[in-house]
Coordinates of C-alpha atoms in Angstrom, one line a residue:
Chain A
M1 CA 0.0 0.0 0.0
H2 CA 1.0 3.6 -0.7
Q3 CA 2.2 5.7 2.2
T4 CA -0.7 8.1 2.5
S5 CA -1.7 10.9 4.8
R6 CA -3.6 10.4 8.1
L7 CA -6.7 11.6 6.4
T8 CA -7.8 9.5 3.4
V9 CA -10.9 10.2 1.4
F10 CA -12.7 7.9 -1.0
T11 CA -14.9 9.5 -3.6
G12 CA -16.2 8.6 -7.0
H13 CA -19.1 8.2 -9.3
F14 CA -22.4 6.8 -7.8
G15 CA -22.0 3.0 -7.5
S16 CA -18.3 3.0 -8.5
G17 CA -17.3 0.7 -5.6
K18 CA -16.1 3.3 -3.2
T19 CA -17.6 1.6 -0.1
E20 CA -16.1 -1.8 -0.8
I21 CA -12.7 -0.3 -1.4
A22 CA -12.9 2.0 1.7
L23 CA -13.8 -1.1 3.8
N24 CA -10.9 -3.1 2.4
Y25 CA -8.5 -0.1 2.8
S26 CA -9.5 0.4 6.4
I27 CA -9.2 -3.3 7.3
R28 CA -5.8 -3.4 5.7
L29 CA -4.6 -0.4 7.8
A30 CA -6.0 -2.1 10.9
R31 CA -4.3 -5.4 10.1
R32 CA -1.0 -3.4 9.8
G33 CA -1.5 -2.4 13.4
E34 CA -2.7 1.1 12.8
T35 CA -5.6 2.7 14.8
V36 CA -8.3 3.3 12.2
T37 CA -11.6 5.1 12.1
I38 CA -13.9 4.8 9.1
V39 CA -16.4 7.7 8.6
D40 CA -19.5 6.8 6.6
L41 CA -20.2 10.2 5.1
D42 CA -22.8 8.9 2.6
I43 CA -25.9 11.0 3.0
V44 CA -27.1 10.3 -0.5
N45 CA -28.1 6.7 -0.3
P46 CA -29.5 4.9 2.7
F47 CA -28.8 1.4 1.3
F48 CA -25.6 -0.7 0.8
R49 CA -23.4 1.5 2.9
S50 CA -20.2 1.0 4.9
S51 CA -21.9 1.2 8.3
E52 CA -23.8 -2.0 7.3
A53 CA -20.5 -3.8 7.6
K54 CA -20.1 -2.5 11.1
D55 CA -19.8 -6.0 12.7
V56 CA -16.9 -7.0 10.4
L57 CA -15.2 -3.6 10.9
N58 CA -15.5 -3.8 14.6
R59 CA -14.1 -7.4 14.6
E60 CA -11.1 -6.1 12.6
G61 CA -10.7 -3.3 15.2
V62 CA -11.9 -0.5 12.9
R63 CA -14.0 2.1 14.6
V64 CA -17.1 3.2 12.6
L65 CA -18.6 6.6 12.6
A66 CA -21.8 6.9 10.7
P67 CA -24.6 9.5 10.0
T68 CA -26.9 9.8 13.0
F69 CA -29.7 7.7 11.3
A70 CA -27.6 5.3 9.3
G71 CA -28.8 1.8 9.6
T72 CA -32.1 2.9 11.2
T73 CA -33.7 3.3 7.7
V74 CA -34.6 6.8 8.6
D75 CA -33.7 8.7 5.5
V76 CA -32.4 11.9 7.2
P77 CA -29.0 13.3 6.1
S78 CA -27.8 14.3 9.6
L79 CA -24.1 13.9 10.7
P80 CA -23.0 13.4 14.3
S81 CA -20.8 16.1 15.9
E82 CA -18.3 13.2 16.8
I83 CA -17.0 13.5 13.3
Y84 CA -15.3 16.7 14.2
A85 CA -13.3 14.8 16.8
V86 CA -11.5 12.7 14.2
F87 CA -9.8 15.9 13.0
Q88 CA -8.7 16.8 16.5
D89 CA -7.6 13.4 17.7
K90 CA -4.4 12.8 15.6
R91 CA -3.8 9.3 16.9
S92 CA -6.2 7.6 14.6
R93 CA -6.0 7.2 10.8
V94 CA -9.3 8.3 9.3
V95 CA -10.9 6.8 6.1
F96 CA -13.8 8.8 4.7
D97 CA -16.3 6.9 2.7
V98 CA -18.2 9.6 0.8
G99 CA -21.5 9.4 -1.1
G100 CA -21.4 9.2 -4.9
D101 CA -21.1 11.9 -7.5
E102 CA -20.8 15.6 -6.8
K103 CA -23.9 15.5 -4.7
G104 CA -22.4 13.0 -2.3
A105 CA -19.1 15.0 -2.2
A106 CA -20.8 18.2 -1.1
V107 CA -20.8 16.9 2.4
L108 CA -17.0 17.3 2.6
G109 CA -17.3 21.0 2.1
R110 CA -18.3 21.6 5.8
Y111 CA -15.0 20.0 6.9
H112 CA -12.9 22.2 4.6
P113 CA -11.1 24.2 7.3
Y114 CA -9.8 20.9 8.7
F115 CA -8.6 19.5 5.4
N116 CA -7.1 22.9 4.7
S117 CA -4.9 22.6 7.8
E118 CA -3.7 19.0 7.5
P119 CA -2.5 17.0 4.5
Y120 CA -4.9 14.5 3.0
D121 CA -5.1 12.0 0.2
M122 CA -8.3 11.8 -1.9
F123 CA -8.8 8.7 -4.0
Y124 CA -11.2 8.8 -6.9
V125 CA -12.7 5.4 -7.7
I126 CA -13.6 4.6 -11.4
N127 CA -15.6 1.8 -12.8
T128 CA -15.9 2.3 -16.5
K129 CA -18.7 -0.3 -16.7
R130 CA -21.0 2.0 -14.8
P131 CA -23.4 4.1 -16.8
L132 CA -22.2 7.7 -17.7
S133 CA -18.6 6.6 -16.7
G134 CA -17.6 4.7 -19.9
H135 CA -15.6 7.5 -21.5
A136 CA -12.7 9.6 -20.2
E137 CA -14.6 12.8 -20.8
Q138 CA -17.5 11.6 -18.7
V139 CA -15.2 10.5 -15.9
I140 CA -13.4 13.9 -16.0
N141 CA -16.6 15.8 -15.8
T142 CA -17.8 14.0 -12.7
L143 CA -14.4 14.1 -11.1
K144 CA -14.1 17.9 -11.6
A145 CA -17.6 18.4 -10.2
V146 CA -16.6 16.3 -7.2
E147 CA -13.6 18.5 -6.6
L148 CA -15.6 21.6 -6.9
N149 CA -18.3 20.5 -4.5
S150 CA -15.9 18.9 -2.0
R151 CA -13.4 21.9 -2.2
L152 CA -10.7 19.2 -2.2
K153 CA -8.4 17.9 -4.9
V154 CA -8.2 14.3 -6.1
T155 CA -4.7 13.0 -5.5
H156 CA -5.0 9.4 -6.8
L157 CA -7.2 7.4 -9.2
I158 CA -8.3 3.8 -8.6
N159 CA -9.4 1.6 -11.5
N160 CA -12.2 -0.5 -10.1
T161 CA -13.7 -1.5 -13.5
N162 CA -15.9 -4.5 -12.9
L163 CA -19.1 -6.3 -13.8
M164 CA -19.2 -8.0 -10.4
H165 CA -19.1 -11.8 -10.7
E166 CA -18.8 -11.5 -14.5
T167 CA -15.6 -9.5 -14.4
T168 CA -12.7 -10.6 -16.7
I169 CA -9.2 -9.3 -16.9
E170 CA -10.1 -7.8 -20.3
H171 CA -12.8 -5.6 -18.6
I172 CA -10.2 -4.4 -16.1
L173 CA -7.6 -3.6 -18.9
E174 CA -10.3 -1.8 -21.0
G175 CA -11.0 0.2 -17.9
Q176 CA -7.3 0.8 -17.4
D177 CA -7.1 2.5 -20.8
V178 CA -9.8 5.0 -19.9
V179 CA -8.3 5.6 -16.4
E180 CA -4.8 6.2 -17.8
H181 CA -6.3 8.6 -20.3
V182 CA -7.9 10.5 -17.4
S183 CA -4.7 10.3 -15.5
G184 CA -2.8 11.9 -18.4
E185 CA -5.3 14.6 -19.0
L186 CA -5.5 15.6 -15.3
N187 CA -2.0 14.7 -14.3
I188 CA -3.2 12.6 -11.4
P189 CA -1.5 9.2 -10.8
V190 CA -3.3 5.8 -10.9
A191 CA -2.6 4.4 -7.5
Y192 CA -4.4 1.0 -7.6
I193 CA -6.2 -1.4 -9.9
S194 CA -8.7 -3.2 -7.7
G195 CA -10.7 -6.4 -8.1
I196 CA -11.3 -9.8 -6.7
P197 CA -8.1 -11.8 -6.2
A198 CA -8.8 -14.5 -8.8
V199 CA -9.1 -12.0 -11.6
L200 CA -6.4 -9.6 -10.4
A201 CA -4.0 -12.6 -10.5
L202 CA -4.1 -12.3 -14.3
L203 CA -2.9 -8.7 -14.4
P204 CA 0.0 -8.2 -16.8
H205 CA 3.4 -7.8 -15.2
K206 CA 3.7 -4.1 -15.6
Y207 CA 0.5 -3.5 -13.5
R208 CA 1.3 -6.1 -10.8
E209 CA 2.4 -3.6 -8.2
K210 CA -0.8 -1.6 -8.6
G211 CA -3.0 -4.6 -7.9
F212 CA -5.3 -4.1 -4.9
P213 CA -7.2 -7.3 -4.3
I214 CA -10.4 -6.8 -2.4
E215 CA -12.7 -9.0 -0.4
L216 CA -16.5 -8.2 -0.8
Y217 CA -18.2 -7.4 2.4
M218 CA -21.6 -6.3 1.2
H219 CA -24.0 -9.2 0.3
P220 CA -27.6 -9.6 -0.9
P221 CA -29.9 -11.6 1.3
W222 CA -29.9 -14.7 -1.0
D223 CA -26.1 -14.9 -0.9
M224 CA -25.2 -17.8 1.3
N225 CA -21.5 -16.8 2.0
Chain B
M1 CA -23.9 -4.4 -27.1
S2 CA -21.6 -5.0 -24.2
K3 CA -22.8 -5.2 -20.6
V4 CA -22.8 -2.4 -18.1
L5 CA -23.1 -2.6 -14.3
M6 CA -26.3 -0.9 -13.2
K7 CA -28.5 -0.5 -10.2
G8 CA -32.0 -1.8 -10.8
N9 CA -33.4 1.7 -10.8
E10 CA -30.9 2.9 -13.3
A11 CA -31.4 -0.1 -15.6
I12 CA -35.2 0.5 -15.5
A13 CA -34.7 4.1 -16.5
E14 CA -32.2 3.3 -19.3
A15 CA -34.4 0.5 -20.6
A16 CA -37.4 2.9 -20.9
I17 CA -35.3 5.3 -22.9
R18 CA -34.1 2.5 -25.2
A19 CA -37.7 1.5 -25.6
G20 CA -38.5 4.9 -27.0
C21 CA -39.9 6.5 -23.8
R22 CA -39.2 10.3 -24.2
Y23 CA -41.4 11.6 -21.3
F24 CA -40.9 11.0 -17.6
F25 CA -42.9 12.7 -14.9
G26 CA -42.3 11.8 -11.3
Y27 CA -41.8 12.9 -7.7
P28 CA -39.0 11.8 -5.4
I29 CA -39.4 9.0 -2.9
T30 CA -37.0 6.4 -1.5
P31 CA -36.1 3.7 -2.7
Q32 CA -36.6 4.6 -6.3
N33 CA -34.9 8.0 -6.5
E34 CA -32.3 6.8 -8.9
I35 CA -35.0 6.5 -11.6
P36 CA -35.9 10.2 -11.7
A37 CA -32.3 11.2 -11.0
Y38 CA -31.2 9.2 -14.0
M39 CA -34.0 10.5 -16.2
A40 CA -33.1 14.0 -15.3
K41 CA -29.6 13.5 -16.6
R42 CA -30.5 11.3 -19.7
M43 CA -33.8 12.7 -21.0
P44 CA -32.3 16.0 -22.2
E45 CA -29.6 14.1 -24.1
T46 CA -32.3 12.2 -26.0
G47 CA -34.4 15.2 -26.8
G48 CA -37.0 14.0 -24.3
C49 CA -38.7 15.7 -21.4
F50 CA -38.2 15.1 -17.7
I51 CA -40.3 16.9 -15.2
Q52 CA -40.2 16.7 -11.5
A53 CA -43.9 17.4 -10.8
E54 CA -45.2 19.2 -7.7
S55 CA -46.8 15.9 -6.5
E56 CA -47.5 12.4 -7.5
V57 CA -51.1 13.3 -8.4
S58 CA -49.7 15.9 -10.8
A59 CA -47.2 13.5 -12.3
I60 CA -49.7 10.8 -13.1
N61 CA -52.0 13.3 -14.8
M62 CA -49.0 14.5 -16.9
V63 CA -48.6 10.8 -17.9
Y64 CA -52.3 10.8 -18.9
G65 CA -51.7 13.8 -21.1
A66 CA -48.5 12.5 -22.8
A67 CA -50.1 9.0 -23.3
G68 CA -53.2 10.6 -24.8
A69 CA -51.0 12.3 -27.3
G70 CA -49.6 8.9 -28.3
A71 CA -46.2 9.3 -26.7
R72 CA -44.3 6.6 -24.8
V73 CA -44.3 7.8 -21.2
M74 CA -43.3 6.5 -17.8
T75 CA -43.6 7.4 -14.2
S76 CA -42.2 5.8 -11.1
S77 CA -42.7 5.9 -7.4
S78 CA -42.8 3.8 -4.2
S79 CA -45.8 2.6 -2.3
P80 CA -47.2 5.8 -0.7
G81 CA -46.6 7.7 -3.9
I82 CA -48.3 5.0 -5.9
S83 CA -51.3 5.3 -3.6
L84 CA -51.5 8.9 -4.5
K85 CA -51.4 8.1 -8.2
Q86 CA -54.4 5.6 -8.1
E87 CA -57.0 8.0 -9.3
G88 CA -55.0 8.8 -12.4
I89 CA -54.2 5.2 -13.0
S90 CA -57.9 4.2 -12.9
Y91 CA -58.7 7.1 -15.3
M92 CA -55.9 5.8 -17.7
A93 CA -57.3 2.3 -17.6
A94 CA -60.8 3.6 -18.4
A95 CA -59.5 5.9 -21.1
E96 CA -57.4 3.0 -22.4
L97 CA -54.1 4.9 -22.3
P98 CA -50.8 3.0 -22.5
C99 CA -48.0 3.8 -20.1
V100 CA -45.5 2.1 -17.8
I101 CA -45.7 2.7 -14.0
V102 CA -42.9 1.5 -11.8
N103 CA -43.5 0.7 -8.1
M104 CA -40.4 0.0 -6.1
V105 CA -42.3 -1.2 -3.1
R106 CA -41.4 -0.3 0.5
G107 CA -42.8 -1.4 3.8
G108 CA -46.3 -0.2 4.6
P109 CA -49.1 0.6 5.4
G110 CA -49.1 4.4 5.8
L111 CA -45.8 6.2 5.2
G112 CA -44.2 3.0 6.4
G113 CA -40.5 2.6 6.0
I114 CA -38.0 2.6 3.2
Q115 CA -36.9 -1.0 3.2
P116 CA -38.1 -3.6 0.7
A117 CA -41.6 -5.1 0.8
Q118 CA -44.1 -6.9 -1.3
S119 CA -47.2 -5.6 0.5
D120 CA -48.6 -3.7 -2.6
Y121 CA -49.5 -7.0 -4.4
F122 CA -53.3 -6.4 -3.7
Q123 CA -53.0 -2.8 -4.8
A124 CA -51.2 -3.7 -8.0
T125 CA -53.2 -6.7 -9.1
K126 CA -56.7 -6.2 -7.7
G127 CA -57.5 -2.7 -8.9
G128 CA -55.8 -0.3 -6.6
G129 CA -57.9 2.6 -7.9
H130 CA -61.7 2.5 -8.2
G131 CA -63.8 0.7 -10.8
D132 CA -63.5 -2.5 -12.8
Y133 CA -60.1 -2.6 -14.4
H134 CA -56.7 -4.4 -14.4
L135 CA -53.1 -3.4 -14.8
V136 CA -50.7 -5.8 -16.4
V137 CA -48.3 -6.3 -13.5
L138 CA -44.7 -7.5 -14.3
A139 CA -42.5 -8.6 -11.4
P140 CA -38.8 -9.0 -12.3
S141 CA -36.4 -10.9 -10.0
T142 CA -33.1 -9.8 -11.6
I143 CA -31.9 -6.5 -13.1
Q144 CA -31.6 -8.0 -16.5
E145 CA -35.2 -9.2 -16.3
A146 CA -36.2 -5.7 -15.1
A147 CA -34.7 -4.2 -18.2
D148 CA -36.2 -6.8 -20.5
L149 CA -39.7 -6.4 -18.9
V150 CA -39.6 -2.6 -19.1
I151 CA -38.8 -2.9 -22.9
E152 CA -41.6 -5.5 -23.4
G153 CA -43.9 -3.6 -21.0
F154 CA -44.0 -0.6 -23.3
D155 CA -45.0 -3.0 -26.2
I156 CA -47.7 -4.7 -24.0
A157 CA -49.1 -1.3 -23.0
D158 CA -49.3 -0.1 -26.6
Q159 CA -50.6 -3.4 -27.9
Y160 CA -53.5 -3.5 -25.5
R161 CA -53.8 0.2 -24.7
N162 CA -53.6 -0.4 -21.0
P163 CA -51.2 0.8 -18.2
V164 CA -48.5 -1.7 -17.3
M165 CA -46.9 -1.8 -13.9
I166 CA -43.4 -2.9 -13.0
L167 CA -43.5 -4.2 -9.4
G168 CA -40.1 -4.3 -7.8
D169 CA -38.8 -3.5 -4.3
G170 CA -36.0 -1.6 -2.6
I171 CA -33.5 -4.4 -3.0
L172 CA -34.1 -4.8 -6.7
G173 CA -33.9 -1.0 -7.1
Q174 CA -30.7 -0.6 -5.2
M175 CA -28.6 -3.6 -6.0
M176 CA -26.2 -3.8 -8.9
E177 CA -25.9 -6.5 -11.6
P178 CA -24.5 -6.6 -15.1
V179 CA -27.1 -5.8 -17.7
E180 CA -27.5 -5.5 -21.4
F181 CA -30.4 -3.9 -23.4
R182 CA -32.0 -6.4 -25.7
F183 CA -34.7 -6.1 -28.2
S184 CA -35.3 -9.7 -29.1
N185 CA -39.1 -9.9 -28.9
R186 CA -40.3 -6.6 -30.5
R187 CA -44.0 -6.8 -31.4
E188 CA -45.9 -5.6 -34.4
L189 CA -47.9 -2.7 -32.9
P190 CA -51.1 -1.1 -34.2
P191 CA -50.7 2.6 -35.2
K192 CA -52.1 5.0 -32.5
T193 CA -54.9 6.3 -34.6
W194 CA -56.8 7.2 -31.4
A195 CA -54.2 9.7 -30.2
T196 CA -55.0 13.3 -29.8
T197 CA -52.4 14.7 -32.2
G198 CA -54.5 17.3 -34.0
H199 CA -57.1 16.3 -36.6
T200 CA -56.0 18.9 -39.1
G201 CA -59.4 18.8 -40.7
E202 CA -58.6 15.4 -42.2
R203 CA -60.2 13.0 -39.7
P204 CA -62.9 13.2 -37.0
R205 CA -61.6 14.6 -33.7
N206 CA -60.2 12.0 -31.3
I207 CA -61.5 12.4 -27.7
I208 CA -59.8 10.8 -24.7
N209 CA -62.2 10.6 -21.8
S210 CA -63.2 8.4 -18.9
L211 CA -66.5 10.0 -18.1
I212 CA -69.4 8.0 -19.5
I213 CA -72.6 9.1 -18.0
D214 CA -75.1 6.8 -19.8
P215 CA -75.2 3.6 -17.7
Q216 CA -75.7 1.3 -20.8
A217 CA -72.8 3.0 -22.6
L218 CA -70.6 2.6 -19.5
E219 CA -71.5 -1.1 -19.1
D220 CA -70.7 -1.6 -22.8
H221 CA -67.4 0.1 -22.4
V222 CA -66.5 -2.0 -19.3
N223 CA -67.5 -5.2 -21.1
R224 CA -65.3 -4.2 -24.0
I225 CA -62.2 -3.6 -21.9
Y226 CA -62.9 -6.9 -20.1
Q227 CA -62.9 -8.7 -23.5
K228 CA -59.5 -7.1 -23.9
Y229 CA -58.4 -8.4 -20.4
G230 CA -59.6 -11.9 -21.6
H231 CA -57.0 -11.7 -24.4
I232 CA -54.3 -10.6 -22.0
M233 CA -55.1 -13.5 -19.7
K234 CA -54.9 -15.9 -22.6
N235 CA -51.7 -14.5 -24.2
E236 CA -49.6 -12.7 -21.7
V237 CA -49.0 -15.1 -18.7
K238 CA -45.3 -15.4 -17.8
V239 CA -44.1 -17.8 -15.2
E240 CA -40.9 -19.6 -14.3
C241 CA -40.9 -23.1 -12.9
C242 CA -37.8 -24.4 -11.2
N243 CA -37.0 -27.9 -10.0
C244 CA -40.7 -28.8 -9.9
D245 CA -40.5 -32.2 -11.6
N246 CA -39.9 -34.3 -8.6
A247 CA -40.7 -31.7 -5.9
D248 CA -42.2 -32.8 -2.5
I249 CA -43.2 -29.2 -1.9
I250 CA -43.6 -26.3 -4.3
V251 CA -42.8 -22.8 -3.0
A252 CA -44.5 -19.8 -4.7
A253 CA -42.6 -16.6 -4.6
Y254 CA -41.9 -13.6 -6.9
G255 CA -39.3 -10.9 -7.3
T256 CA -36.6 -10.6 -4.7
T257 CA -38.2 -13.3 -2.5
S258 CA -37.9 -15.9 -5.3
R259 CA -34.1 -15.4 -5.4
I260 CA -33.9 -16.2 -1.7
V261 CA -36.1 -19.3 -2.4
K262 CA -33.7 -20.4 -5.1
S263 CA -30.9 -20.5 -2.5
V264 CA -33.2 -22.5 -0.2
I265 CA -33.7 -25.2 -2.9
Y266 CA -30.1 -26.1 -2.5
L267 CA -30.2 -25.9 1.3
A268 CA -33.2 -28.2 1.3
R269 CA -31.7 -30.7 -1.0
Q270 CA -28.9 -31.2 1.5
E271 CA -31.6 -32.2 4.0
G272 CA -33.2 -34.6 1.6
I273 CA -36.2 -32.4 0.7
D274 CA -37.0 -31.8 -2.9
V275 CA -38.2 -28.2 -3.2
G276 CA -39.7 -26.7 -6.4
L277 CA -40.3 -23.0 -7.1
I278 CA -43.1 -21.5 -9.2
R279 CA -42.2 -17.9 -9.8
P280 CA -45.0 -15.8 -11.3
I281 CA -43.4 -13.2 -13.6
T282 CA -46.8 -11.7 -14.5
L283 CA -48.7 -11.1 -11.2
W284 CA -51.7 -10.1 -13.4
P285 CA -52.5 -12.1 -15.4
F286 CA -51.7 -14.6 -12.7
P287 CA -50.4 -18.1 -13.8
A288 CA -53.2 -19.9 -12.0
N289 CA -53.1 -22.8 -14.5
E290 CA -49.5 -23.5 -13.7
F291 CA -50.5 -24.0 -10.0
S292 CA -53.5 -26.1 -11.0
R293 CA -51.3 -28.3 -13.2
W294 CA -48.7 -29.0 -10.5
A295 CA -51.3 -29.5 -7.8
D296 CA -52.5 -32.5 -9.9
R297 CA -49.1 -34.2 -9.6
Q298 CA -49.0 -36.9 -7.0
H299 CA -45.4 -36.2 -5.8
V300 CA -46.4 -32.6 -4.8
K301 CA -47.6 -32.8 -1.2
A302 CA -48.1 -29.1 -0.4
F303 CA -47.5 -25.5 -1.5
L304 CA -45.9 -22.8 0.5
T305 CA -46.1 -19.2 -0.5
V306 CA -43.3 -16.9 0.7
E307 CA -43.8 -13.1 0.5
M308 CA -42.6 -9.9 2.1
S309 CA -46.1 -9.3 3.2
T310 CA -48.6 -10.8 5.6
G311 CA -50.0 -12.9 2.8
Q312 CA -51.4 -11.4 -0.4
M313 CA -50.3 -13.5 -3.4
V314 CA -51.2 -16.6 -1.3
E315 CA -54.9 -15.9 -2.1
D316 CA -54.2 -16.3 -5.8
V317 CA -52.1 -19.4 -5.2
R318 CA -55.0 -20.9 -3.3
L319 CA -57.4 -20.1 -6.2
G320 CA -55.0 -21.8 -8.6
V321 CA -54.4 -24.8 -6.4
N322 CA -58.2 -24.9 -5.9
G323 CA -58.2 -27.1 -2.8
K324 CA -56.3 -30.0 -4.5
K325 CA -53.4 -29.6 -2.0
P326 CA -52.8 -27.6 1.2
V327 CA -51.4 -24.1 0.7
F328 CA -49.3 -22.7 3.5
F329 CA -47.9 -19.2 4.0
Y330 CA -44.7 -17.7 5.4
G331 CA -44.0 -14.0 5.3
R332 CA -42.0 -11.1 6.8
T333 CA -43.3 -7.6 6.7
G334 CA -42.3 -4.0 7.5
G335 CA -39.2 -4.2 5.4
M336 CA -37.8 -7.4 6.9
V337 CA -36.4 -9.8 4.4
P338 CA -37.0 -13.6 4.9
E339 CA -33.8 -15.4 5.5
P340 CA -32.9 -18.6 3.7
S341 CA -32.6 -20.5 7.0
A342 CA -36.1 -19.3 8.2
I343 CA -37.7 -20.4 4.9
L344 CA -36.0 -23.8 5.2
E345 CA -37.5 -24.2 8.7
E346 CA -41.0 -23.4 7.4
I347 CA -40.5 -26.0 4.6
K348 CA -39.6 -28.6 7.2
K349 CA -42.6 -27.7 9.3
V350 CA -44.9 -28.0 6.3
M351 CA -43.4 -31.4 5.4
R352 CA -43.8 -32.7 8.9
S353 CA -47.5 -31.6 9.0
V354 CA -48.4 -33.1 5.6
M355 CA -46.4 -36.4 6.2
K356 CA -48.4 -37.2 9.4

């Protein structure tokens, strides 16, 4: 894993896979022995969110901070004041799992003074198999809108191109072309190529070190794993 | 065309656009907000029109207007919002106007909750609004099927001049699966000679109306639309049967619940119980004959209906089975989703009671 700042933010297009990656990232930090807090900042979508994986996260020693009503199915975008504490208490690494698109990113704006006074890394997650994300131009438009609304700058890109269980290495490499194009246009490095381990094992040699295998923590109710 | 990874709500919206829908009128409500959000982005790109109406009542009447002008039009909502639209839906059925209405069902009654439910089955299949009428009700269980049924739903609506409802739930709307947009079964559709597009002095005026004051004329009208429903019942039933050939017990389930039941089939096999599944894809017309046919088979000891409701489709299953075998029910409600292990326990309970 890259050396990153204490504050690490995950943003991206709606449904790009931010939550799964933020969960994996947090758990990896924790397994490395770091003190980690994950902040579920998704106030756009009340479903399939990181705080639903609270049990796994707690087991792994990751502390979870979520919107006041997350998991209660009350659809109210209210954030707890405890979130301010993560900026003050410098002992813990903080992973922010932000809602999708520029609308989801707007929530970061209120914490701008804190991000302004401490270094941060902001990952932008891209799945080119998602609608309105297939072309570099579409990705760039959303990314710029996310930067504008969050008042932060994207520092790294993550290629998370996938069709879930149907993903092949070809899909990932097609996505990599688009992500590299975005990277060239915006001068933002590609940090990781993420995917399930079986598919990532097929990454060509030149991409090996960027491989970020992920375990899936969010499951539908008919999934018996 | 290559596959994309979509949420159910997004796939439904994109499928509508691919099917030629250029008008969408709606009002926000969880868990279907991705449909209007997607339409707001995509409709302008297609030269179509998206309007967030001031209310559900307003939205359904905009649908009435666009459908009356012969356009392909859609609206979507979730349970309480669909209740608000019922007057307009009844008017559209009476005026024989085609449209597609999406209901991503959430727990009720009342304002209820935002989690998935199937408790709008009665509302969708038994009227919902006032008067003698039916909607064609399509209940997908995967995102691919949702996209396919939206595309076919527009054709069904146009063919029979009747509103079509897509009945999903919060899980189907929110989850993601790979999907492609397919046009394999396009139908030959009659031209919309009835649409109010301007007579330009060349034909009699078309009038779209649901007010028929003369009792005999109204009865004639109702009889005529019921003849149409007869054709729909004969031609449009869709059902999936899974593992029924040697089944000891057949579970009836639709939509999200049917996916959970498919997992249970495997669990049950490990315990030596052969479980079949009958999954109605059209909730109206209901595949009653399929239930009757399997109820005649000797190896089938009982039926169990599983729903995210207190028991609604089970009434239609009982009508289909018609007393030939016992029909049991298991359901969760309020947004609770039945777990595979709980369904398996119910199956074992039913097997014990019929084997006595």
